[in-house]
Amino acid sequence: MTKSPMPPEPLFPLPPLREVIAAHGLSAQKRLGQNFLFDLNLTGRIARSAGDIAHGTVIEVGPGPGGLTRALLDAGAGHVVAIERDRRCLPIQAEISAAYPGRLEVIEGDALDVAIHEIGPPPRRVVANLPYNVATPLILGWLRHATAFETIVVMLQKEVVDRLAAVPRTKDYGRLSVITQWLCTVEPLFDVNPRAFTPPPKVTSTVVRLTPRPTPLAPCTFERVEAITAAAFNQRRKMLRASLKGFAAAAGFESAEALCEAAGVPPTARAEELSVAHFCTLGSTLGSFKTGAPSGNDEPRE
Ligand code: SAM
């Protein structure tokens, strides 16, 4: 077995994070979801949760003042690509980059517009303390290309992690649970008290690890799973024979009962009682009808 090389030290010591923020006048902005982490134990723990970061590419969304970026580099990350929307953070990132030559690349922009599944070379690992206001759309966007990632380790609002990991017949089980668990294993790792952040958010946070499955739990396309879960969970208290009525008609079925029967799913069941496999069967059943599914695009998942 080859021993991993020791992580190279920074070329020069970087100032403590609180000094960095003061020197750059970086006041936290709510609209950018800015809640910064200064606790080195915590940032180190997040960095270590991502596995072998020495090889391939670590993608950090929202590096801000760089606490987690520094932890990733100190933990031996060979190639970090950080995407930051707030221009005020760029000079700070440039200083970090100078301290760890050739190991940190910074992209200025909105992570929602960046095809991070193409940032290379693989294996790609996402590690981030996400801005909570855009966390769910970011994750759903990445899941469209789930197999492009080795692992996704992110800090999120605890409530969102509860939804990612929820099982059927619970209040948190919904669209996000089905889509995520269809494509990934979900491991909530640890909770983080609001006091760990500056400024403290109103909610508890949780670090979660998503590990993309080599193949999805059951065959279907992303668009179909999205469409059928949207229709079913939009009226989660209703039986499928009512909640899927419009959807079934748009897909060319006589009734929602006919769609459920073709898929072997009881029409009297409610969305929250169905497994991931049930949703995939419903989605695939739509595929056998030439009148087409209402979801439009029907490309297979990458
Ligand atoms: N990583 C830093 C830390 O842990 O201290 C900062 C985390 S803070 C919760 C979220 C960061 O994401 C901020 O730096 C914010 O400017 C940045 N951000 C917000 N929206 C963004 C977006 N759409 N694309 C890229 N970065 C974004």
CSV table of C-alpha atoms and ligand atoms in Angstrom, one decimal:
chain,number,residue,atom,x,y,z
A,1,MET,CA,0.0,0.0,0.0
A,2,THR,CA,1.4,3.4,-0.9
A,3,LYS,CA,1.3,6.0,1.9
A,4,SER,CA,-0.5,9.3,1.1
A,5,PRO,CA,2.0,12.2,1.0
A,6,MET,CA,1.8,14.7,3.9
A,7,PRO,CA,-0.3,17.7,2.9
A,8,PRO,CA,2.1,20.5,1.9
A,9,GLU,CA,2.1,23.4,4.4
A,10,PRO,CA,1.1,26.8,3.1
A,11,LEU,CA,4.0,28.8,1.7
A,12,PHE,CA,3.3,31.5,4.3
A,13,PRO,CA,1.0,31.6,7.3
A,14,LEU,CA,-2.4,33.0,6.6
A,15,PRO,CA,-4.0,35.4,9.2
A,16,PRO,CA,-6.9,34.2,11.4
A,17,LEU,CA,-10.2,34.3,9.7
A,18,ARG,CA,-11.7,37.0,11.9
A,19,GLU,CA,-8.7,39.3,11.0
A,20,VAL,CA,-9.2,38.5,7.3
A,21,ILE,CA,-12.9,39.5,7.5
A,22,ALA,CA,-12.0,42.7,9.3
A,23,ALA,CA,-9.2,43.6,7.0
A,24,HIS,CA,-11.4,43.1,3.9
A,25,GLY,CA,-14.5,44.7,5.5
A,26,LEU,CA,-16.5,41.6,4.7
A,27,SER,CA,-19.8,42.1,6.5
A,28,ALA,CA,-22.2,39.1,6.1
A,29,GLN,CA,-25.1,39.6,3.7
A,30,LYS,CA,-28.3,37.8,4.3
A,31,ARG,CA,-29.3,37.8,0.6
A,32,LEU,CA,-26.2,35.8,-0.2
A,33,GLY,CA,-26.9,33.3,2.6
A,34,GLN,CA,-23.7,34.3,4.3
A,35,ASN,CA,-23.1,32.5,7.6
A,36,PHE,CA,-19.4,32.0,8.0
A,37,LEU,CA,-17.5,29.2,9.9
A,38,PHE,CA,-14.4,30.1,11.9
A,39,ASP,CA,-14.1,26.9,14.0
A,40,LEU,CA,-11.1,25.0,12.6
A,41,ASN,CA,-12.2,21.8,14.2
A,42,LEU,CA,-15.5,22.0,12.4
A,43,THR,CA,-14.1,22.9,9.0
A,44,GLY,CA,-11.5,20.1,9.4
A,45,ARG,CA,-14.2,17.6,10.2
A,46,ILE,CA,-16.3,18.6,7.2
A,47,ALA,CA,-13.2,18.3,4.9
A,48,ARG,CA,-12.3,14.9,6.3
A,49,SER,CA,-15.9,13.7,5.7
A,50,ALA,CA,-15.3,13.8,1.9
A,51,GLY,CA,-12.9,10.8,1.8
A,52,ASP,CA,-9.8,10.9,-0.4
A,53,ILE,CA,-9.5,14.5,-1.5
A,54,ALA,CA,-5.9,14.3,-2.6
A,55,HIS,CA,-6.8,13.1,-6.1
A,56,GLY,CA,-9.3,14.5,-8.6
A,57,THR,CA,-11.2,17.7,-8.0
A,58,VAL,CA,-12.8,19.2,-5.0
A,59,ILE,CA,-15.5,21.7,-5.9
A,60,GLU,CA,-16.5,24.2,-3.1
A,61,VAL,CA,-19.6,26.3,-3.7
A,62,GLY,CA,-19.4,29.6,-1.8
A,63,PRO,CA,-15.9,29.7,-0.2
A,64,GLY,CA,-16.6,33.1,1.3
A,65,PRO,CA,-13.8,34.1,3.6
A,66,GLY,CA,-12.2,30.7,3.1
A,67,GLY,CA,-12.4,28.8,6.3
A,68,LEU,CA,-13.5,25.5,4.6
A,69,THR,CA,-11.2,26.2,1.6
A,70,ARG,CA,-8.2,26.4,4.0
A,71,ALA,CA,-9.4,23.2,5.8
A,72,LEU,CA,-9.6,21.3,2.5
A,73,LEU,CA,-6.2,22.4,1.4
A,74,ASP,CA,-4.7,21.6,4.9
A,75,ALA,CA,-6.3,18.2,4.6
A,76,GLY,CA,-4.4,17.6,1.4
A,77,ALA,CA,-6.8,18.5,-1.4
A,78,GLY,CA,-4.7,18.5,-4.6
A,79,HIS,CA,-7.1,20.6,-6.7
A,80,VAL,CA,-9.8,22.8,-5.3
A,81,VAL,CA,-12.2,24.7,-7.6
A,82,ALA,CA,-14.2,27.3,-5.6
A,83,ILE,CA,-17.2,29.1,-7.1
A,84,GLU,CA,-18.1,32.4,-5.4
A,85,ARG,CA,-20.7,35.0,-6.3
A,86,ASP,CA,-19.6,37.7,-3.9
A,87,ARG,CA,-16.8,39.7,-5.5
A,88,ARG,CA,-15.7,41.0,-2.1
A,89,CYS,CA,-14.4,37.5,-1.3
A,90,LEU,CA,-12.2,37.2,-4.4
A,91,PRO,CA,-9.1,39.0,-3.0
A,92,ILE,CA,-9.3,36.7,0.0
A,93,GLN,CA,-9.4,33.7,-2.2
A,94,ALA,CA,-6.4,35.1,-4.2
A,95,GLU,CA,-4.4,35.2,-0.9
A,96,ILE,CA,-5.3,31.6,-0.1
A,97,SER,CA,-4.4,30.6,-3.7
A,98,ALA,CA,-1.0,32.3,-3.3
A,99,ALA,CA,-0.3,30.4,0.0
A,100,TYR,CA,-1.1,27.1,-1.7
A,101,PRO,CA,0.3,27.5,-5.2
A,102,GLY,CA,-1.3,25.6,-8.0
A,103,ARG,CA,-4.0,24.0,-5.8
A,104,LEU,CA,-6.8,26.5,-5.7
A,105,GLU,CA,-8.7,27.9,-8.7
A,106,VAL,CA,-11.5,30.4,-8.2
A,107,ILE,CA,-14.5,30.9,-10.5
A,108,GLU,CA,-16.5,34.1,-10.0
A,109,GLY,CA,-20.2,33.6,-10.6
A,110,ASP,CA,-23.5,32.1,-9.6
A,111,ALA,CA,-23.1,28.4,-8.9
A,112,LEU,CA,-26.6,27.9,-10.3
A,113,ASP,CA,-25.2,28.8,-13.8
A,114,VAL,CA,-22.0,26.7,-13.6
A,115,ALA,CA,-22.0,23.1,-15.0
A,116,ILE,CA,-20.0,21.8,-12.1
A,117,HIS,CA,-20.4,18.2,-13.3
A,118,GLU,CA,-17.9,19.1,-16.1
A,119,ILE,CA,-15.3,20.7,-13.8
A,120,GLY,CA,-12.4,18.3,-13.9
A,121,PRO,CA,-10.5,16.1,-13.7
A,122,PRO,CA,-12.6,13.4,-12.0
A,123,PRO,CA,-13.1,12.0,-9.4
A,124,ARG,CA,-15.2,15.0,-8.4
A,125,ARG,CA,-16.2,15.7,-4.8
A,126,VAL,CA,-18.4,18.6,-3.8
A,127,VAL,CA,-17.7,19.9,-0.3
A,128,ALA,CA,-19.6,23.1,0.8
A,129,ASN,CA,-21.3,25.1,3.5
A,130,LEU,CA,-24.1,26.0,1.1
A,131,PRO,CA,-26.0,29.3,0.9
A,132,TYR,CA,-29.3,28.0,2.3
A,133,ASN,CA,-31.5,30.1,0.0
A,134,VAL,CA,-30.3,28.3,-3.1
A,135,ALA,CA,-29.3,24.9,-1.6
A,136,THR,CA,-32.2,22.8,-2.9
A,137,PRO,CA,-32.1,24.0,-6.5
A,138,LEU,CA,-28.3,23.5,-6.5
A,139,ILE,CA,-28.6,19.9,-5.2
A,140,LEU,CA,-31.4,19.1,-7.7
A,141,GLY,CA,-29.3,20.4,-10.5
A,142,TRP,CA,-26.3,18.3,-9.5
A,143,LEU,CA,-28.4,15.2,-9.1
A,144,ARG,CA,-29.3,15.4,-12.8
A,145,HIS,CA,-25.6,14.4,-13.3
A,146,ALA,CA,-25.3,12.4,-10.2
A,147,THR,CA,-22.8,9.8,-11.5
A,148,ALA,CA,-20.4,12.7,-12.4
A,149,PHE,CA,-19.7,13.0,-8.6
A,150,GLU,CA,-17.8,10.6,-6.3
A,151,THR,CA,-19.4,12.2,-3.3
A,152,ILE,CA,-21.3,15.4,-2.2
A,153,VAL,CA,-20.7,16.6,1.4
A,154,VAL,CA,-22.7,19.7,2.2
A,155,MET,CA,-23.9,21.6,5.2
A,156,LEU,CA,-27.6,22.4,5.0
A,157,GLN,CA,-30.5,23.4,7.1
A,158,LYS,CA,-31.4,20.4,9.3
A,159,GLU,CA,-34.9,20.4,8.0
A,160,VAL,CA,-33.7,19.9,4.4
A,161,VAL,CA,-31.4,17.0,5.5
A,162,ASP,CA,-34.5,15.5,7.2
A,163,ARG,CA,-36.3,15.7,3.9
A,164,LEU,CA,-33.4,14.2,1.9
A,165,ALA,CA,-33.2,11.2,4.3
A,166,ALA,CA,-37.0,10.7,5.0
A,167,VAL,CA,-38.6,7.3,4.6
A,168,PRO,CA,-42.2,6.7,3.4
A,169,ARG,CA,-45.1,7.4,5.8
A,170,THR,CA,-43.4,10.3,7.5
A,171,LYS,CA,-44.1,14.0,7.3
A,172,ASP,CA,-40.8,14.8,5.8
A,173,TYR,CA,-41.0,12.3,2.9
A,174,GLY,CA,-41.6,14.0,-0.3
A,175,ARG,CA,-40.2,14.8,-3.8
A,176,LEU,CA,-36.7,15.7,-2.6
A,177,SER,CA,-36.5,12.3,-0.7
A,178,VAL,CA,-37.6,10.3,-3.7
A,179,ILE,CA,-35.4,12.0,-6.2
A,180,THR,CA,-32.3,12.0,-4.0
A,181,GLN,CA,-32.7,8.4,-2.7
A,182,TRP,CA,-33.4,7.2,-6.2
A,183,LEU,CA,-29.9,8.3,-7.2
A,184,CYS,CA,-27.8,8.4,-4.0
A,185,THR,CA,-27.3,7.0,-0.6
A,186,VAL,CA,-28.0,9.7,2.0
A,187,GLU,CA,-26.0,9.8,5.3
A,188,PRO,CA,-26.7,12.6,7.7
A,189,LEU,CA,-23.3,13.0,9.5
A,190,PHE,CA,-23.6,15.5,12.3
A,191,ASP,CA,-25.6,18.6,13.5
A,192,VAL,CA,-24.1,22.0,13.9
A,193,ASN,CA,-25.3,24.5,16.4
A,194,PRO,CA,-26.3,28.0,15.1
A,195,ARG,CA,-23.6,29.5,17.4
A,196,ALA,CA,-20.9,27.9,15.3
A,197,PHE,CA,-21.6,30.5,12.6
A,198,THR,CA,-21.0,34.2,12.3
A,199,PRO,CA,-23.7,35.5,12.2
A,200,PRO,CA,-25.7,32.6,13.7
A,201,PRO,CA,-28.6,31.5,11.5
A,202,LYS,CA,-32.1,30.9,13.0
A,203,VAL,CA,-31.9,27.2,12.3
A,204,THR,CA,-29.8,24.2,13.3
A,205,SER,CA,-27.6,22.9,10.5
A,206,THR,CA,-26.6,19.3,9.5
A,207,VAL,CA,-23.7,18.0,7.4
A,208,VAL,CA,-24.9,15.3,5.0
A,209,ARG,CA,-23.0,13.0,2.6
A,210,LEU,CA,-24.7,12.0,-0.6
A,211,THR,CA,-23.0,9.2,-2.4
A,212,PRO,CA,-24.3,8.7,-6.0
A,213,ARG,CA,-25.2,5.1,-6.8
A,214,PRO,CA,-23.5,3.6,-9.8
A,215,THR,CA,-27.0,3.0,-11.2
A,216,PRO,CA,-30.3,4.4,-9.9
A,217,LEU,CA,-32.4,2.3,-7.5
A,218,ALA,CA,-34.9,1.6,-10.3
A,219,PRO,CA,-35.0,2.4,-14.1
A,220,CYS,CA,-36.7,5.7,-15.1
A,221,THR,CA,-35.7,9.0,-16.5
A,222,PHE,CA,-35.0,12.1,-14.3
A,223,GLU,CA,-37.8,14.1,-16.0
A,224,ARG,CA,-40.4,11.4,-15.4
A,225,VAL,CA,-39.4,11.0,-11.7
A,226,GLU,CA,-39.6,14.8,-11.3
A,227,ALA,CA,-43.0,15.0,-13.0
A,228,ILE,CA,-44.7,12.1,-11.3
A,229,THR,CA,-43.5,13.1,-7.8
A,230,ALA,CA,-44.5,16.8,-8.4
A,231,ALA,CA,-48.0,15.6,-9.4
A,232,ALA,CA,-48.4,13.1,-6.5
A,233,PHE,CA,-46.9,15.3,-3.7
A,234,ASN,CA,-48.7,18.5,-4.8
A,235,GLN,CA,-51.8,17.0,-3.2
A,236,ARG,CA,-50.1,14.6,-0.8
A,237,ARG,CA,-53.1,14.0,1.4
A,238,LYS,CA,-55.3,12.8,-1.6
A,239,MET,CA,-55.4,9.3,-2.9
A,240,LEU,CA,-53.5,8.8,-6.2
A,241,ARG,CA,-56.7,8.3,-8.1
A,242,ALA,CA,-57.5,12.0,-7.3
A,243,SER,CA,-54.0,13.5,-7.1
A,244,LEU,CA,-52.9,12.0,-10.5
A,245,LYS,CA,-56.1,12.8,-12.3
A,246,GLY,CA,-54.9,15.6,-14.5
A,247,PHE,CA,-51.5,14.1,-14.9
A,248,ALA,CA,-52.9,10.8,-16.1
A,249,ALA,CA,-55.2,12.5,-18.6
A,250,ALA,CA,-52.3,14.6,-20.0
A,251,ALA,CA,-50.4,11.4,-20.5
A,252,GLY,CA,-53.2,9.8,-22.5
A,253,PHE,CA,-54.7,7.6,-19.8
A,254,GLU,CA,-58.4,7.2,-19.4
A,255,SER,CA,-58.1,7.8,-15.7
A,256,ALA,CA,-55.7,7.9,-12.8
A,257,GLU,CA,-57.0,4.5,-11.8
A,258,ALA,CA,-55.9,3.2,-15.3
A,259,LEU,CA,-52.4,4.6,-14.8
A,260,CYS,CA,-52.1,3.2,-11.3
A,261,GLU,CA,-53.4,-0.2,-12.4
A,262,ALA,CA,-51.0,-0.3,-15.4
A,263,ALA,CA,-48.1,0.4,-12.9
A,264,GLY,CA,-49.4,-2.1,-10.3
A,265,VAL,CA,-49.8,0.6,-7.7
A,266,PRO,CA,-53.0,0.8,-5.6
A,267,PRO,CA,-55.0,3.9,-6.7
A,268,THR,CA,-56.2,4.3,-3.1
A,269,ALA,CA,-52.6,4.8,-1.9
A,270,ARG,CA,-51.3,8.3,-1.0
A,271,ALA,CA,-48.0,9.7,-2.3
A,272,GLU,CA,-46.4,9.5,1.0
A,273,GLU,CA,-47.0,5.7,1.1
A,274,LEU,CA,-45.2,4.9,-2.1
A,275,SER,CA,-41.6,3.7,-2.3
A,276,VAL,CA,-39.0,5.1,-4.7
A,277,ALA,CA,-39.5,2.0,-6.8
A,278,HIS,CA,-43.2,2.7,-7.0
A,279,PHE,CA,-42.6,6.2,-8.4
A,280,CYS,CA,-40.2,4.8,-11.0
A,281,THR,CA,-42.8,2.2,-12.1
A,282,LEU,CA,-45.4,4.9,-12.4
A,283,GLY,CA,-43.0,7.1,-14.4
A,284,SER,CA,-41.9,4.2,-16.7
A,285,THR,CA,-45.5,3.3,-17.3
A,286,LEU,CA,-46.1,6.7,-18.8
A,287,GLY,CA,-43.3,5.9,-21.2
A,288,SER,CA,-45.3,3.2,-22.9
A,289,PHE,CA,-47.9,5.7,-24.1
A,290,LYS,CA,-47.2,7.4,-27.5
A,291,THR,CA,-49.4,10.4,-26.5
A,292,GLY,CA,-46.3,11.3,-24.4
A,293,ALA,CA,-45.8,12.3,-20.8
A,294,PRO,CA,-46.6,15.8,-19.7
A,295,SER,CA,-43.0,16.3,-18.5
A,296,GLY,CA,-41.6,17.2,-22.0
A,297,ASN,CA,-38.0,16.3,-22.3
A,298,ASP,CA,-37.4,12.6,-22.0
A,299,GLU,CA,-33.6,12.2,-22.2
A,300,PRO,CA,-32.2,9.3,-20.2
A,301,ARG,CA,-30.2,10.2,-17.1
A,302,GLU,CA,-26.5,10.5,-17.6
B,1,SAM,N1,-17.7,28.6,2.9
B,1,SAM,C1,-17.8,29.7,3.8
B,1,SAM,C2,-17.8,29.3,5.2
B,1,SAM,O1,-18.1,28.1,5.5
B,1,SAM,O2,-17.5,30.2,6.1
B,1,SAM,C3,-19.0,30.6,3.5
B,1,SAM,C4,-20.4,29.8,3.5
B,1,SAM,S1,-21.8,30.9,3.4
B,1,SAM,C5,-23.0,29.9,4.2
B,1,SAM,C6,-22.3,30.8,1.7
B,1,SAM,C7,-21.4,31.3,0.7
B,1,SAM,O3,-21.9,31.1,-0.6
B,1,SAM,C8,-21.1,32.8,0.8
B,1,SAM,O4,-19.7,33.1,0.6
B,1,SAM,C9,-21.9,33.4,-0.4
B,1,SAM,O5,-21.4,34.6,-0.9
B,1,SAM,C10,-21.8,32.3,-1.4
B,1,SAM,N2,-22.9,32.3,-2.4
B,1,SAM,C11,-24.2,32.7,-2.2
B,1,SAM,N3,-25.0,32.4,-3.2
B,1,SAM,C12,-24.1,31.9,-4.2
B,1,SAM,C13,-24.3,31.5,-5.5
B,1,SAM,N4,-25.5,31.5,-6.1
B,1,SAM,N5,-23.2,31.0,-6.2
B,1,SAM,C14,-22.0,30.9,-5.6
B,1,SAM,N6,-21.8,31.4,-4.3
B,1,SAM,C15,-22.8,31.8,-3.6
